[in-house]
C-alpha positions as a printed Julia matrix, in Angstrom:
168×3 Matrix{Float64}:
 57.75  111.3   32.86
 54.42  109.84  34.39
 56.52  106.18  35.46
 58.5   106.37  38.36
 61.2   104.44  39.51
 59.2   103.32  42.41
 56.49  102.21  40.01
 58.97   99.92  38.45
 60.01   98.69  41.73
 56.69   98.17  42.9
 55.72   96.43  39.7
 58.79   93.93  39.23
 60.74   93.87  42.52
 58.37   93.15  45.16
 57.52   89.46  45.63
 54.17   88.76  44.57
 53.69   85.76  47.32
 54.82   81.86  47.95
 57.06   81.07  50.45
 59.89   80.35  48.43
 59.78   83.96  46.42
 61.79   87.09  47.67
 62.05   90.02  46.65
 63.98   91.12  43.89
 67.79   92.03  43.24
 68.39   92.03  40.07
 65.98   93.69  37.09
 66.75   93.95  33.64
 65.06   94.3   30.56
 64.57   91.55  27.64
 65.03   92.19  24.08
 65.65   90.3   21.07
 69.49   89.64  21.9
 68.95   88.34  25.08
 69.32   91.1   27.79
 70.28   94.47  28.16
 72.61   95.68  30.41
 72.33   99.17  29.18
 70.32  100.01  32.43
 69.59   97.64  34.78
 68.16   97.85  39.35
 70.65   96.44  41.83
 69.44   96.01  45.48
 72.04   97.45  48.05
 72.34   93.43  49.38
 74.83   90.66  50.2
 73.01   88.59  46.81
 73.66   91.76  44.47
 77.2    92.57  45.56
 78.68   88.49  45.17
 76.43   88.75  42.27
 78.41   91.54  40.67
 81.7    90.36  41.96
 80.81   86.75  39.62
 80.01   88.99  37.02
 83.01   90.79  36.68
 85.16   87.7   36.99
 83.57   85.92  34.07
 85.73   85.25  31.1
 82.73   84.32  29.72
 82.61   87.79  26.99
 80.85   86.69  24.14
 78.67   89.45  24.02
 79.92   92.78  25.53
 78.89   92.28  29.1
 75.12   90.87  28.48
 77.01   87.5   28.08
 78.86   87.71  31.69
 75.43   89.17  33.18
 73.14   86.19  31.47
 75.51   83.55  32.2
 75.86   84.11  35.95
 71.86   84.19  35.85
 71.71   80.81  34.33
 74.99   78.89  35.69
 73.16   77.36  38.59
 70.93   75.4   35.91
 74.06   73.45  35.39
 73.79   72.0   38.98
 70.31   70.76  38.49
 69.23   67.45  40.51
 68.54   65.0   37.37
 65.7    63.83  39.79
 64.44   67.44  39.55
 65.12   67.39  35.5
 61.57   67.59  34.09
 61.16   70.86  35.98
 60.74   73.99  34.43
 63.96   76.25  34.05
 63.67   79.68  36.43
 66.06   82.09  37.09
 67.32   82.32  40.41
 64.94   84.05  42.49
 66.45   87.57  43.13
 66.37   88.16  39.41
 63.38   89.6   37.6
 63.13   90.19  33.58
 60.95   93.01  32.03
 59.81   94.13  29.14
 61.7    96.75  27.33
 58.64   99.15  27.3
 58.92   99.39  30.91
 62.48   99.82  31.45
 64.66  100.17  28.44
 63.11  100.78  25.36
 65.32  101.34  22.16
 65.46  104.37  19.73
 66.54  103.8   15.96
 68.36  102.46  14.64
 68.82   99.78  17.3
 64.86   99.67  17.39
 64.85   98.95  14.25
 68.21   97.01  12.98
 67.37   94.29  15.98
 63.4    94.52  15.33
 63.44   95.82  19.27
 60.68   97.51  20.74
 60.47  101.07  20.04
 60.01  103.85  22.67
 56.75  105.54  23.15
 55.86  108.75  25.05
 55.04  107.09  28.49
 57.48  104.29  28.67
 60.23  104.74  31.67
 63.6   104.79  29.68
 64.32  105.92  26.14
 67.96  103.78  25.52
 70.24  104.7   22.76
 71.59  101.59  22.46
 74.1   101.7   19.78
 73.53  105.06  19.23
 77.38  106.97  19.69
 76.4   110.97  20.34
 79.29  111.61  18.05
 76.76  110.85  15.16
 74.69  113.91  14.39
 71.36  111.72  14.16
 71.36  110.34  17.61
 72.94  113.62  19.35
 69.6   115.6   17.9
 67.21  112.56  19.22
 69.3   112.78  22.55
 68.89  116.55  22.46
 65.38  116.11  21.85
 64.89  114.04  24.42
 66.25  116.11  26.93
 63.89  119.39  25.51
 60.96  117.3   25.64
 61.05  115.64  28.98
 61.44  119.17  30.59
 57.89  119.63  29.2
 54.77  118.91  31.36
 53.57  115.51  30.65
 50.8   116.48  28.52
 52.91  118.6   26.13
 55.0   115.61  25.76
 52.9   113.49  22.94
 52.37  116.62  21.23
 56.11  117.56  21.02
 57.07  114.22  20.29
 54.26  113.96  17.56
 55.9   116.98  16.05
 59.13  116.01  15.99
 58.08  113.04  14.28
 56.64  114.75  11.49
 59.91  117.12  11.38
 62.44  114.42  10.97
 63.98  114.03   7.39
């Protein structure tokens, strides 16, 4: 609990200079599939809401909605200038990509069956990706979760530690 969501914001959404940067509209988190969409920022903006609006209009399903996310981020490379061709690829410039630690960091099994980083005590997000509460395993790490962030922060490790040791 010692990230905030205006430390991620300040971190990743803010333009960090150049006249042709802006700040961000669109942050989501890497990981070895591609993106997650599990949790992602949106900027109240005219860029976010036609952004959204492709989104959900893409056919384009391949992969639960990471596919129709990813491929309205990288579309526009299809209109490149063949002039322009030995340029680096970018994403368009409302769109920022983080590191899972800082915004969506997996629990196992998904940590582990997609070798994805694993959440530590002081990351923003704990994500159960793939992780139905149905299943008694990720309903007690969900549970735990919510017992252990109502702990003051430095309590946290310590609880977490123990829980560690607990687990079967």
């Amino acid at each position: 609990m010692e990230v905030s969501l205006e430390d991620v914001v300040r971190t990743y959404a803010l333009a960090v200079g150049g006249q042709a940067e802006e700040d961000a509209h669109f942050i989501v988190a890497e990981d070895p599939g591609g993106i997650n969409t599990g949790l992602f920022l949106l900027r109240a903006s005219e860029w976010s809401l036609g952004f959204l609006e492709r989104v959900s209009a893409s056919a384009f399903t391949v992969a639960w909605d990471q596919s129709m996310f990813f491929w309205e981020m990288v579309r526009g490379a299809l209109d490149i200038d063949l002039a322009d061709f030995g340029a680096d690829f970018g994403y368009p410039p409302q769109v920022r990509l983080i590191h899972q630690a800082h915004f969506n960091a997996f629990v196992p099994p998904a940590s582990t069956d997609w070798m994805a980083y694993e959440w530590r005590p002081g990351d923003f997000v704990r994500h159960f990706a793939g992780c139905p509460w149905q299943e008694p395993p990720c309903l007690r790490m969900m549970e735990q979760t919510a017992l252990v962030a109502a702990l003051p922060a430095e309590e946290q490790v310590r609880a977490l530690a123990a829980l560690r040791e607990a687990a079967p």
